[in-house]
Tab-separated table of C-alpha atoms in Angstrom:
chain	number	residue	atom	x	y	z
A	1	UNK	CA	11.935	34.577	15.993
A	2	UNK	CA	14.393	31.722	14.971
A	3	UNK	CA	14.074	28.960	16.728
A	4	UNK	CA	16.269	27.465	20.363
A	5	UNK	CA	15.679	23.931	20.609
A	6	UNK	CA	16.369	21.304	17.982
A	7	UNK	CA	14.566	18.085	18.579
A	8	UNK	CA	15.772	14.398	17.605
A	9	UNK	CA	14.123	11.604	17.073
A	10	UNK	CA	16.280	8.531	16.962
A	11	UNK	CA	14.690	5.328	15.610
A	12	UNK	CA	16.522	1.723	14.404
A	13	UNK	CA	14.886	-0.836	12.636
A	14	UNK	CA	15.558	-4.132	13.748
A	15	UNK	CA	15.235	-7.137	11.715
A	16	UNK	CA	15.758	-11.070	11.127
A	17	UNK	CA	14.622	-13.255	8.739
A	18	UNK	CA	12.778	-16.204	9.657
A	19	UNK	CA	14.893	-18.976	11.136
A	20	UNK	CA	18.340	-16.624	10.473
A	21	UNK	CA	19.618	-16.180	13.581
A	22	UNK	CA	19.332	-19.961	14.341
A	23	UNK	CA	21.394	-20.665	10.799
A	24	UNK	CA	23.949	-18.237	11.918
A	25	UNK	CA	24.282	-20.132	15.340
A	26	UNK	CA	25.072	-22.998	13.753
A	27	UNK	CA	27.349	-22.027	10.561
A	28	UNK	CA	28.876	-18.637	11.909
A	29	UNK	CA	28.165	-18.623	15.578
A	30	UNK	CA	30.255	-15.216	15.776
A	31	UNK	CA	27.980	-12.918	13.501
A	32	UNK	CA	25.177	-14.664	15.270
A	33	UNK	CA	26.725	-13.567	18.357
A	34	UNK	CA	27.562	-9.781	17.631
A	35	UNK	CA	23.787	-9.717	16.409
A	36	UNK	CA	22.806	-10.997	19.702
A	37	UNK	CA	25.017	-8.058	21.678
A	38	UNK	CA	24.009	-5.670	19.234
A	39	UNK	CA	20.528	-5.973	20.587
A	40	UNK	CA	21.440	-6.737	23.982
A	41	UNK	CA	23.368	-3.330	24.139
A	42	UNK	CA	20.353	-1.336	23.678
A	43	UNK	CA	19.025	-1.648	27.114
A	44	UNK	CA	22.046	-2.189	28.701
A	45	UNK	CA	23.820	1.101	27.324
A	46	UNK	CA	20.739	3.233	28.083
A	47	UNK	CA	20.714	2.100	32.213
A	48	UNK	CA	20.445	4.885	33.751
A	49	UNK	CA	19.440	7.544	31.264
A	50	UNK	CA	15.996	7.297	31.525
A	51	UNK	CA	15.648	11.306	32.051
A	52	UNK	CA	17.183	11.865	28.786
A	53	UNK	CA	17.524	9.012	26.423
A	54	UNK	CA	14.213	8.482	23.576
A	55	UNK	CA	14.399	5.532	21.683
A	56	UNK	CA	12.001	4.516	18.664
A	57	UNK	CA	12.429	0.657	18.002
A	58	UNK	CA	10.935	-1.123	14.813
A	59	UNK	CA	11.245	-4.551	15.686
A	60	UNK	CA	10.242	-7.010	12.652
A	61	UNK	CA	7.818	-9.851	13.869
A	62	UNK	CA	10.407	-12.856	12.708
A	63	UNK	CA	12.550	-11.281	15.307
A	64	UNK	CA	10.370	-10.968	18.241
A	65	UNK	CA	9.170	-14.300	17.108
A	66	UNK	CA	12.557	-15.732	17.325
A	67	UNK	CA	13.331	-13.680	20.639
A	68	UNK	CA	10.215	-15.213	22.749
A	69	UNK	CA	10.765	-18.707	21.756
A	70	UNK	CA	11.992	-21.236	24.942
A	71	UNK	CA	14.150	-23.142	22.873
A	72	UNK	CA	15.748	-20.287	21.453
A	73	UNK	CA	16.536	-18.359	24.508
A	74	UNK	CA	17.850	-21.973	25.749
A	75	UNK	CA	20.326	-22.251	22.582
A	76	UNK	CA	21.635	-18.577	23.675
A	77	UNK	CA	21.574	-18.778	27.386
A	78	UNK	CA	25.202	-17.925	27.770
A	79	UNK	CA	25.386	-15.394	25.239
A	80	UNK	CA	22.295	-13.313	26.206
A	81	UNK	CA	19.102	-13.834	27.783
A	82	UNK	CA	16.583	-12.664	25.053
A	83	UNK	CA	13.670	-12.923	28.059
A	84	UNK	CA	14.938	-10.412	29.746
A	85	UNK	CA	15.968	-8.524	26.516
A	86	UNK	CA	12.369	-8.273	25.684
A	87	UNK	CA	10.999	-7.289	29.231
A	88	UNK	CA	13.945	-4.743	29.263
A	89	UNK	CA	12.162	-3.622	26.134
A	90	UNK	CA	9.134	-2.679	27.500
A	91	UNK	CA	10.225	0.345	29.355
A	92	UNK	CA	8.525	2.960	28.445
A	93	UNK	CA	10.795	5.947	29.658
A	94	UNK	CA	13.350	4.934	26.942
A	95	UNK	CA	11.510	3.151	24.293
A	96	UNK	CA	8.790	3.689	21.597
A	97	UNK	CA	7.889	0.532	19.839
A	98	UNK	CA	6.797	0.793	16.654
A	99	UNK	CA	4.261	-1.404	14.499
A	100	UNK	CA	5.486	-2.500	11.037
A	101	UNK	CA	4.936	-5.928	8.949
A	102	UNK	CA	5.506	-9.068	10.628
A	103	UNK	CA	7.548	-10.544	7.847
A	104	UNK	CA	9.271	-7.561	6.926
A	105	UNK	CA	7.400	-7.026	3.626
A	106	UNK	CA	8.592	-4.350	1.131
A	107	UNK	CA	4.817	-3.202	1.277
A	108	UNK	CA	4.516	-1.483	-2.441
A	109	UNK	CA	5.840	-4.742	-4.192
A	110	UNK	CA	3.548	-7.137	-1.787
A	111	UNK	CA	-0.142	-8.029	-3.208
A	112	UNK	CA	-2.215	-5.392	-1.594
A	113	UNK	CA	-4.639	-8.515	-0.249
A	114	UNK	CA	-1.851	-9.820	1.853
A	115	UNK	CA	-0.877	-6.607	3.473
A	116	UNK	CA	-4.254	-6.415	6.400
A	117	UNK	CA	-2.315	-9.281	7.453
A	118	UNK	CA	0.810	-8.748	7.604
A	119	UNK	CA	-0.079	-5.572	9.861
A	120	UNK	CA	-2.367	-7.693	12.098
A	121	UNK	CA	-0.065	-10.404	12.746
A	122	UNK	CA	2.567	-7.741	13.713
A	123	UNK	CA	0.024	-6.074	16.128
A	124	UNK	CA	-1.091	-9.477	17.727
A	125	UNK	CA	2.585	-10.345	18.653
A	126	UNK	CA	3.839	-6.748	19.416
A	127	UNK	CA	0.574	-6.634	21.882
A	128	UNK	CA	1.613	-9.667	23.730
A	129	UNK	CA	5.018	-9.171	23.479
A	130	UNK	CA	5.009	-5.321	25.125
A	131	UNK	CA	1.480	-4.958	26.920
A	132	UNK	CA	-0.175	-2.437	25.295
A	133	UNK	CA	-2.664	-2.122	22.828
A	134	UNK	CA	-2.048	0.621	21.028
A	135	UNK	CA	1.109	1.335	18.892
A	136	UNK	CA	0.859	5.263	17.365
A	137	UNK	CA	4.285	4.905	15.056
A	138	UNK	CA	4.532	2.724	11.641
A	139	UNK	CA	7.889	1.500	10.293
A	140	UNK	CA	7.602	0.791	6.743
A	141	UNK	CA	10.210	-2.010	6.623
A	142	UNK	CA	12.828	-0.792	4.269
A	143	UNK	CA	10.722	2.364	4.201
A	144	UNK	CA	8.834	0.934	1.489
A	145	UNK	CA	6.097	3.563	1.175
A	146	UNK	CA	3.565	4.470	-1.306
A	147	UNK	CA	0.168	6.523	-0.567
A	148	UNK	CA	-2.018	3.458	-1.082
A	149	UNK	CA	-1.176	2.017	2.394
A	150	UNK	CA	-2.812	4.957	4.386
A	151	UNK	CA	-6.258	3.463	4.518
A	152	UNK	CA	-4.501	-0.022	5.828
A	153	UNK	CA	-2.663	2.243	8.104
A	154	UNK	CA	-5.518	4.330	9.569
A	155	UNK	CA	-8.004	1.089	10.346
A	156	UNK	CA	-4.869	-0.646	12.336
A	157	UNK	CA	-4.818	2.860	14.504
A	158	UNK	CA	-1.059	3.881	13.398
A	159	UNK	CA	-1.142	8.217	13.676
A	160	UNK	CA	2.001	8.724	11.760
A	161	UNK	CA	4.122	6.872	9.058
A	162	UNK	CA	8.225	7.466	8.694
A	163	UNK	CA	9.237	8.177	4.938
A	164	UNK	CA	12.797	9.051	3.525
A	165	UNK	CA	13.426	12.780	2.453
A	166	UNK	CA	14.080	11.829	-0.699
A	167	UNK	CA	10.419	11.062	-1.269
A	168	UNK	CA	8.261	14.013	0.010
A	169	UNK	CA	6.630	16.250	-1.867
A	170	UNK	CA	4.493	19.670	-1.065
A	171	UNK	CA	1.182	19.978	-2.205
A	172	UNK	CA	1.732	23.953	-2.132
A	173	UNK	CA	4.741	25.129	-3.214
A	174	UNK	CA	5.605	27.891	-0.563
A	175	UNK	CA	7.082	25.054	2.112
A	176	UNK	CA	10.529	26.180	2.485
A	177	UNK	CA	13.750	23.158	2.688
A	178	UNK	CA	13.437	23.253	6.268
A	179	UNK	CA	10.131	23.022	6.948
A	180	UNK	CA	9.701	19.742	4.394
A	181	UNK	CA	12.185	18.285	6.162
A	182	UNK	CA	12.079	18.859	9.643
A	183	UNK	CA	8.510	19.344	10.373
A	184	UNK	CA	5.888	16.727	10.595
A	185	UNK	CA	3.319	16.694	7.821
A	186	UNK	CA	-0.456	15.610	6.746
A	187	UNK	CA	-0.818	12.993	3.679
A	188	UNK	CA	-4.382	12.006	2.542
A	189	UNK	CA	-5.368	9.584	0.465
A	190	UNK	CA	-9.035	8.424	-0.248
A	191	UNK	CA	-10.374	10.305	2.260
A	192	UNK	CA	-7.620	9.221	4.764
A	193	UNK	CA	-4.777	11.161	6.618
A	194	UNK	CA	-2.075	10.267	8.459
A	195	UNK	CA	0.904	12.084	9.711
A	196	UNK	CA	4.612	12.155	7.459
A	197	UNK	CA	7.418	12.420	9.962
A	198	UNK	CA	10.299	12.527	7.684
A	199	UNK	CA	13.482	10.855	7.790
A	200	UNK	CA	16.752	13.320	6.778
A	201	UNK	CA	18.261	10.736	4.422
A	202	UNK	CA	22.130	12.552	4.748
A	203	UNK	CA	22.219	12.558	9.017
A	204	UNK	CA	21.027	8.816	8.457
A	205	UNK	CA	23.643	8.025	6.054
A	206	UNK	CA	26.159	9.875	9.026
A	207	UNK	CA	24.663	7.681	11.466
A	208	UNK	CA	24.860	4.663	9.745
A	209	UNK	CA	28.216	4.528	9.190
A	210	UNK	CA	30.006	6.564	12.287
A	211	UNK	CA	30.156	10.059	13.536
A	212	UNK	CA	31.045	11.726	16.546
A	213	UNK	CA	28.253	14.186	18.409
A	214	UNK	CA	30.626	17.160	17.799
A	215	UNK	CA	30.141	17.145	13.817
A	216	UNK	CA	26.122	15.657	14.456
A	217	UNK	CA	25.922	18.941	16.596
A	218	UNK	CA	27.096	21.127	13.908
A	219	UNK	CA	25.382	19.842	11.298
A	220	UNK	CA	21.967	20.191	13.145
A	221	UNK	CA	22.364	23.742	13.760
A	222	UNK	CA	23.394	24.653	10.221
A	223	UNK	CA	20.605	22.723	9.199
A	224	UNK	CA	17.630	24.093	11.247
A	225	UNK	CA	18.934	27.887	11.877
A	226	UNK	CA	16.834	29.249	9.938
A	227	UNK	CA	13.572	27.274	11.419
A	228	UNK	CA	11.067	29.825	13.348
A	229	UNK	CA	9.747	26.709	14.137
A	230	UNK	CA	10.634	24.061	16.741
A	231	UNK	CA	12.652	21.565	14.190
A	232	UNK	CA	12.348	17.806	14.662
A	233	UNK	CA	15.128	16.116	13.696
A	234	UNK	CA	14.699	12.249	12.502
A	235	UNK	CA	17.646	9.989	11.568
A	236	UNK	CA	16.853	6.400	10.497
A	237	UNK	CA	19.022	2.811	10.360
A	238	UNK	CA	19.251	-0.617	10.843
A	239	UNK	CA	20.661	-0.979	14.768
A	240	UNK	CA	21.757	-4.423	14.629
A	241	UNK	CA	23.704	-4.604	10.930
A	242	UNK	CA	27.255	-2.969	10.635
A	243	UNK	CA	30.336	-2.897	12.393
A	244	UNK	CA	29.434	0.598	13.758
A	245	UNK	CA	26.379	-1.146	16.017
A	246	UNK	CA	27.930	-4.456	16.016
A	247	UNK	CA	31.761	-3.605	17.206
A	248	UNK	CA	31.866	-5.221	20.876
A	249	UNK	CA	34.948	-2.182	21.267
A	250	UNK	CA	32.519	0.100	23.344
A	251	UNK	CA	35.279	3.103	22.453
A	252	UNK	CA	33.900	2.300	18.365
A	253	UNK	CA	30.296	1.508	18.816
A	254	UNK	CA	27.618	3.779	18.088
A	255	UNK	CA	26.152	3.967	21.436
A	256	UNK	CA	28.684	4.606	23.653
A	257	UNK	CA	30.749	6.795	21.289
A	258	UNK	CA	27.819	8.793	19.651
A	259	UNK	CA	24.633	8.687	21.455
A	260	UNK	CA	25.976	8.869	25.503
A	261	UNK	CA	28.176	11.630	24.768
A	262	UNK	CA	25.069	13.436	23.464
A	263	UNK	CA	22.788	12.156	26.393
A	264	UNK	CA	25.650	13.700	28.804
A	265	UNK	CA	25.738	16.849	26.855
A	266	UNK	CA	21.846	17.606	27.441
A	267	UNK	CA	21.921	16.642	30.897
A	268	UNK	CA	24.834	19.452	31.323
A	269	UNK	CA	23.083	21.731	29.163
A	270	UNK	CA	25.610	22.181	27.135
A	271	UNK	CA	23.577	21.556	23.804
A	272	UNK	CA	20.393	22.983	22.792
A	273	UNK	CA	19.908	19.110	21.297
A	274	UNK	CA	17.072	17.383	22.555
A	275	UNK	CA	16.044	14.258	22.576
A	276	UNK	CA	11.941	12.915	21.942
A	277	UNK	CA	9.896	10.758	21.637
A	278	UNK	CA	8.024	11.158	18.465
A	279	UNK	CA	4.583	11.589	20.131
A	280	UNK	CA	5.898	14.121	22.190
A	281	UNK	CA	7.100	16.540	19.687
A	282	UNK	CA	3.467	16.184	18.090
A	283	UNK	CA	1.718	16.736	21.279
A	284	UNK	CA	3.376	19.919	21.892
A	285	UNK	CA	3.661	21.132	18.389
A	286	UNK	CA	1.644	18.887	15.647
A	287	UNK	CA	1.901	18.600	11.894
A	288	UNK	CA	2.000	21.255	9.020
A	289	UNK	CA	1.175	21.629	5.774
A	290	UNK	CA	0.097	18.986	3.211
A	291	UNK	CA	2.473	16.571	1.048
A	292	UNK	CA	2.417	13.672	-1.112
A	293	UNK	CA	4.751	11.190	-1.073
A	294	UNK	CA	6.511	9.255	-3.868
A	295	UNK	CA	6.541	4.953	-3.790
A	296	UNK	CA	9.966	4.534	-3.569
A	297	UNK	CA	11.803	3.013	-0.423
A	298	UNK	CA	15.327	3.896	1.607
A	299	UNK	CA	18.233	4.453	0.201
A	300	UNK	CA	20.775	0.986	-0.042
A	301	UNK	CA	24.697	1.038	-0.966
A	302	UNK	CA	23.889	3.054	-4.746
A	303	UNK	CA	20.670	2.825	-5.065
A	304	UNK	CA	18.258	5.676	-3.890
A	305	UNK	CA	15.072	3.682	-3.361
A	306	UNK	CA	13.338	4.968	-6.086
A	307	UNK	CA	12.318	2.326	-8.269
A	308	UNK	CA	12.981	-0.581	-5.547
A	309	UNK	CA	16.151	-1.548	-7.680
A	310	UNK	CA	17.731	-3.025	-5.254
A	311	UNK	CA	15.135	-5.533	-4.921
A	312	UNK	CA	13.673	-5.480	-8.749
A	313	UNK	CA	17.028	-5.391	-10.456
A	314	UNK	CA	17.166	-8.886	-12.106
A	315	UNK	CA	14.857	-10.589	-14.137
A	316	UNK	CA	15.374	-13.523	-11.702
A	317	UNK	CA	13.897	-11.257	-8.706
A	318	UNK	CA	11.017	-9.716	-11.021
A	319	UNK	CA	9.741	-13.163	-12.008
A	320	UNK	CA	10.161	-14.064	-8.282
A	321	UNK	CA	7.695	-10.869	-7.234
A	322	UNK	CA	5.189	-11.686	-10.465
A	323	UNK	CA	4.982	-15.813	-9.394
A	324	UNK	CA	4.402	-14.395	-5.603
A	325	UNK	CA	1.732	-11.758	-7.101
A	326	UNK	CA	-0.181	-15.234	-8.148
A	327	UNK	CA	0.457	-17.269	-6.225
A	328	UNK	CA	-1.203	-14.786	-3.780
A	329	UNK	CA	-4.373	-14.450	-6.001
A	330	UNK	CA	-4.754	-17.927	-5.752
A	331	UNK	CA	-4.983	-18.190	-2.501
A	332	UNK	CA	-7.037	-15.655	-1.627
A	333	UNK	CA	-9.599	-17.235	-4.304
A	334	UNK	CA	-9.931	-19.928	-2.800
A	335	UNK	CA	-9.771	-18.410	0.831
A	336	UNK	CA	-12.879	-16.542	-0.262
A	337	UNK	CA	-14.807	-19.684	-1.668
A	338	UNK	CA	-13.745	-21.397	1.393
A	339	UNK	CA	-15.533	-18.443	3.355
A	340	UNK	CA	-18.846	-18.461	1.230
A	341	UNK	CA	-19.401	-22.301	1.786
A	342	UNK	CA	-19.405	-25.264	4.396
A	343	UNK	CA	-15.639	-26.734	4.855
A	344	UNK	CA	-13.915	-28.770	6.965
A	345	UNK	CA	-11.415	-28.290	9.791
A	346	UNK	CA	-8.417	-29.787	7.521
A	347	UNK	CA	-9.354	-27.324	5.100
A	348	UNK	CA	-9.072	-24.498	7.640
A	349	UNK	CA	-6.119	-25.950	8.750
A	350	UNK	CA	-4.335	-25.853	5.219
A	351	UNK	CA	-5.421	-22.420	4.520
A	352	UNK	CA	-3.889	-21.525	7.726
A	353	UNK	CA	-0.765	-23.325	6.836
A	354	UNK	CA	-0.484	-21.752	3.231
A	355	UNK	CA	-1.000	-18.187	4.620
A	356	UNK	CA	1.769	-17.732	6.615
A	357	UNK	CA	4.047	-19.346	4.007
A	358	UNK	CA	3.049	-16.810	1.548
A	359	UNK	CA	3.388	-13.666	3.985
A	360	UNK	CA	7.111	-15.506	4.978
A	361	UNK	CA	7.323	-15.774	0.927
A	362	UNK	CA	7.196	-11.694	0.769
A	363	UNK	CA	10.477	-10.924	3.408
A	364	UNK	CA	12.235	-8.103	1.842
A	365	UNK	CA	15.672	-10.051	2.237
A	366	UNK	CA	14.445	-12.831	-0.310
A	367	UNK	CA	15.153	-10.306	-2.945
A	368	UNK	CA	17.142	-7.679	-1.276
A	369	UNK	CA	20.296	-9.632	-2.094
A	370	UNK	CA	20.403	-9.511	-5.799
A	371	UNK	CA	19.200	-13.251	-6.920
A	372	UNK	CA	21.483	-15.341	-3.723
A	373	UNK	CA	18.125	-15.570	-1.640
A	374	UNK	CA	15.635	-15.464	-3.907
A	375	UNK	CA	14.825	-19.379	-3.777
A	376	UNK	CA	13.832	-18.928	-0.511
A	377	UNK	CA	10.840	-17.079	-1.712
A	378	UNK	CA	10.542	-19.769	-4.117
A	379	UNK	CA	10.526	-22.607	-1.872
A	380	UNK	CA	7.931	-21.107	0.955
A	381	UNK	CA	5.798	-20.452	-2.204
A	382	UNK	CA	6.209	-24.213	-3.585
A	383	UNK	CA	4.687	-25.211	-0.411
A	384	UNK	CA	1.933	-22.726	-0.613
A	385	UNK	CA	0.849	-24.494	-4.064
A	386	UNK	CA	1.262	-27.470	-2.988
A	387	UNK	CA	-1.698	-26.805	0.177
A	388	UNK	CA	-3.854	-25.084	-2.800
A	389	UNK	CA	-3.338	-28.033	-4.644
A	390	UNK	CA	-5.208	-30.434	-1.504
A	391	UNK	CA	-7.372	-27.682	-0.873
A	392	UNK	CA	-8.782	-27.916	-4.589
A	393	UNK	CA	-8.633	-31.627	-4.646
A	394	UNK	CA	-10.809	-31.680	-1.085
A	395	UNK	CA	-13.445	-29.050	-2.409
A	396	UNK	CA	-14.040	-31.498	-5.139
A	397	UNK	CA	-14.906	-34.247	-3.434
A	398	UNK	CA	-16.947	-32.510	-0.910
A	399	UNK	CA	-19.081	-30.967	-3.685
């Protein structure tokens, strides 16, 4: 029996570099300021729909970090309160947060030793931030994904992972198109599992970069009509980046053009279209079949993620991602020695202060523009030598 109702999962990842948003302010105060509404929209455009409207968020930790700062929200009062943005954030009927790396690490070209805390700092602030204590959905950021991070995954309490299409493979070979794409699905590694919800790369792609709900209709139901399964549809983008999120004409922005002519459509019944939270769709009808997924990322401009190209294209960027590779055994050397022996408090307090500029060393944007940001990498891990270098010099004359 084919199937009636085709589920959706909307989620937007939304990211800013460390300190960005407070650059842009000063040197381009009108990008800083569509970013600002861009967010700001979220909530606001959703009022109302709280019947129908399910919203997965991936918030990057620089972001929130940014967002709950006093002297931030005083530099923007006038242009948004990001207070109430936040507490606007937190309701539940509309909104799944989901967990991901605070700095917005491309996870399979990070040192494996630093990615514990990149997850933990995430789930600290995200805690605090929204109230809860439990987050079920991980973001990859840039859907950076390889099978290695499903232990890391598991211990932080995350019960499904998003991947790109592109990337998922079945173990058995009788899962049909549909089914690999538009069912949720068990990966295992090391004696691990977690759940694949997978992301349909092309409906992203439509979603990214404009379409109507007519044609988004169509498509699904050409897609999924020959599912004798309940299909769970999952589109994937940036919500704050482009003019199609950014465009403060609500008659060309994605929400009021796209997403509340859907929201009216279900609420009329006039589209078999639905709406879910993620969770939902697996309480009612869980995961099938086994796959394995490929370490590759998203797909960016012409690159399809596999490979990372678009952040391991230049020699300049690879010698970037090797110096950050030791730079991070280094510290974590001497981390461990610090551990294993008596030390002082201004030795705790430099560790402390080189770890969080080698996590903010890792952001995906250092490399994601060709070689432009790079040096950013490079300065936060200058600094990070430059603590090792007093730590060393204090263990010696302590010993």
């Amino acid at each position: 029996m084919l199937n009636n109702t085709i589920y959706h999962a909307l989620v937007l990842n939304l990211h800013q570099p460390s300190g960005n948003l407070e650059h842009l302010l000063k040197h381009n105060l009108w990008e800083a300021k569509e970013i600002l509404w861009a967010l700001d929209r979220i909530p606001r455009s959703l009022w109302g729909y709280e019947d129908v409207a399910r919203v997965h968020l991936a918030m990057s930790g620089t972001l929130l970090e940014t967002l709950k700062k006093p002297e931030f929200q005083d530099q923007v009062y006038g242009i948004t309160k990001t207070g109430d943005l936040l507490w606007q954030l937190q309701n539940t009927q509309i909104f799944e947060i989901l967990g991901t790396g605070f700095y917005h690490p491309v996870f399979p070209l990070t040192p494996d030793a630093d990615w514990a805390e990149q997850l933990q700092r995430w789930q600290q602030m995200g805690q605090h931030l929204f109230w809860r204590t439990q987050f079920d959905g991980f973001w990859p950021p840039e859907m950076g994904f390889c099978m290695e991070m499903i232990p890391y995954l598991k211990r932080m309490g995350y019960r499904y992972v998003l991947v790109d299409s592109e990337h998922v493979e079945p173990v058995d070979d009788d899962m049909s198109w549909q089914e690999l794409r538009y069912r949720p699905h068990i990966a295992e590694y090391d004696d691990d599992e977690i759940i694949i919800i997978v992301r349909d790369r092309e409906l992203s792609n439509a979603q990214e970069s404009g379409m109507d709900f007519g044609w988004f209709e169509h498509e699904a139901h050409e897609r999924t009509k020959w599912c004798n399964f309940a299909p769970l549809i999952t589109t994937c983008t940036d919500g704050d980046n482009g003019g199609w999120f950014r465009n403060t004409n609500l008659s060309s922005n994605f929400w009021y053009v796209f997403y509340r002519q859907f929201l009216d459509e279900v609420r009329q019944g006039y589209t078999k279209l639905r709406p879910t939270f993620i969770d939902e769709y697996l309480n009612k009808h869980g995961a099938y079949g086994q796959v394995k997924v490929r370490t590759a990322a998203w797909n960016t401009g012409i690159h399809d993620g596999v490979g990372f190209v678009q952040w391991t294209g230049s020699d300049v960027q690879k010698q970037a991602l090797e110096r950050l590779s030791q730079v991070s055994t280094q510290f974590h050397e001497l981390k461990n020695q610090a551990q294993e022996a008596p030390h002082s408090v201004d030795i705790q307090h430099l560790l402390s202060e080189a770890h969080w500029h080698l996590l903010r060393a890792e952001t995906s944007c250092h490399f994601f523009w060709g070689e432009s940001w790079v040096s950013r990498s490079h300065a936060d891990l200058d600094i990070v030598e430059h603590l090792l270098t007093q730590i060393t010099a204090s263990n010696e004359r302590m010993s």
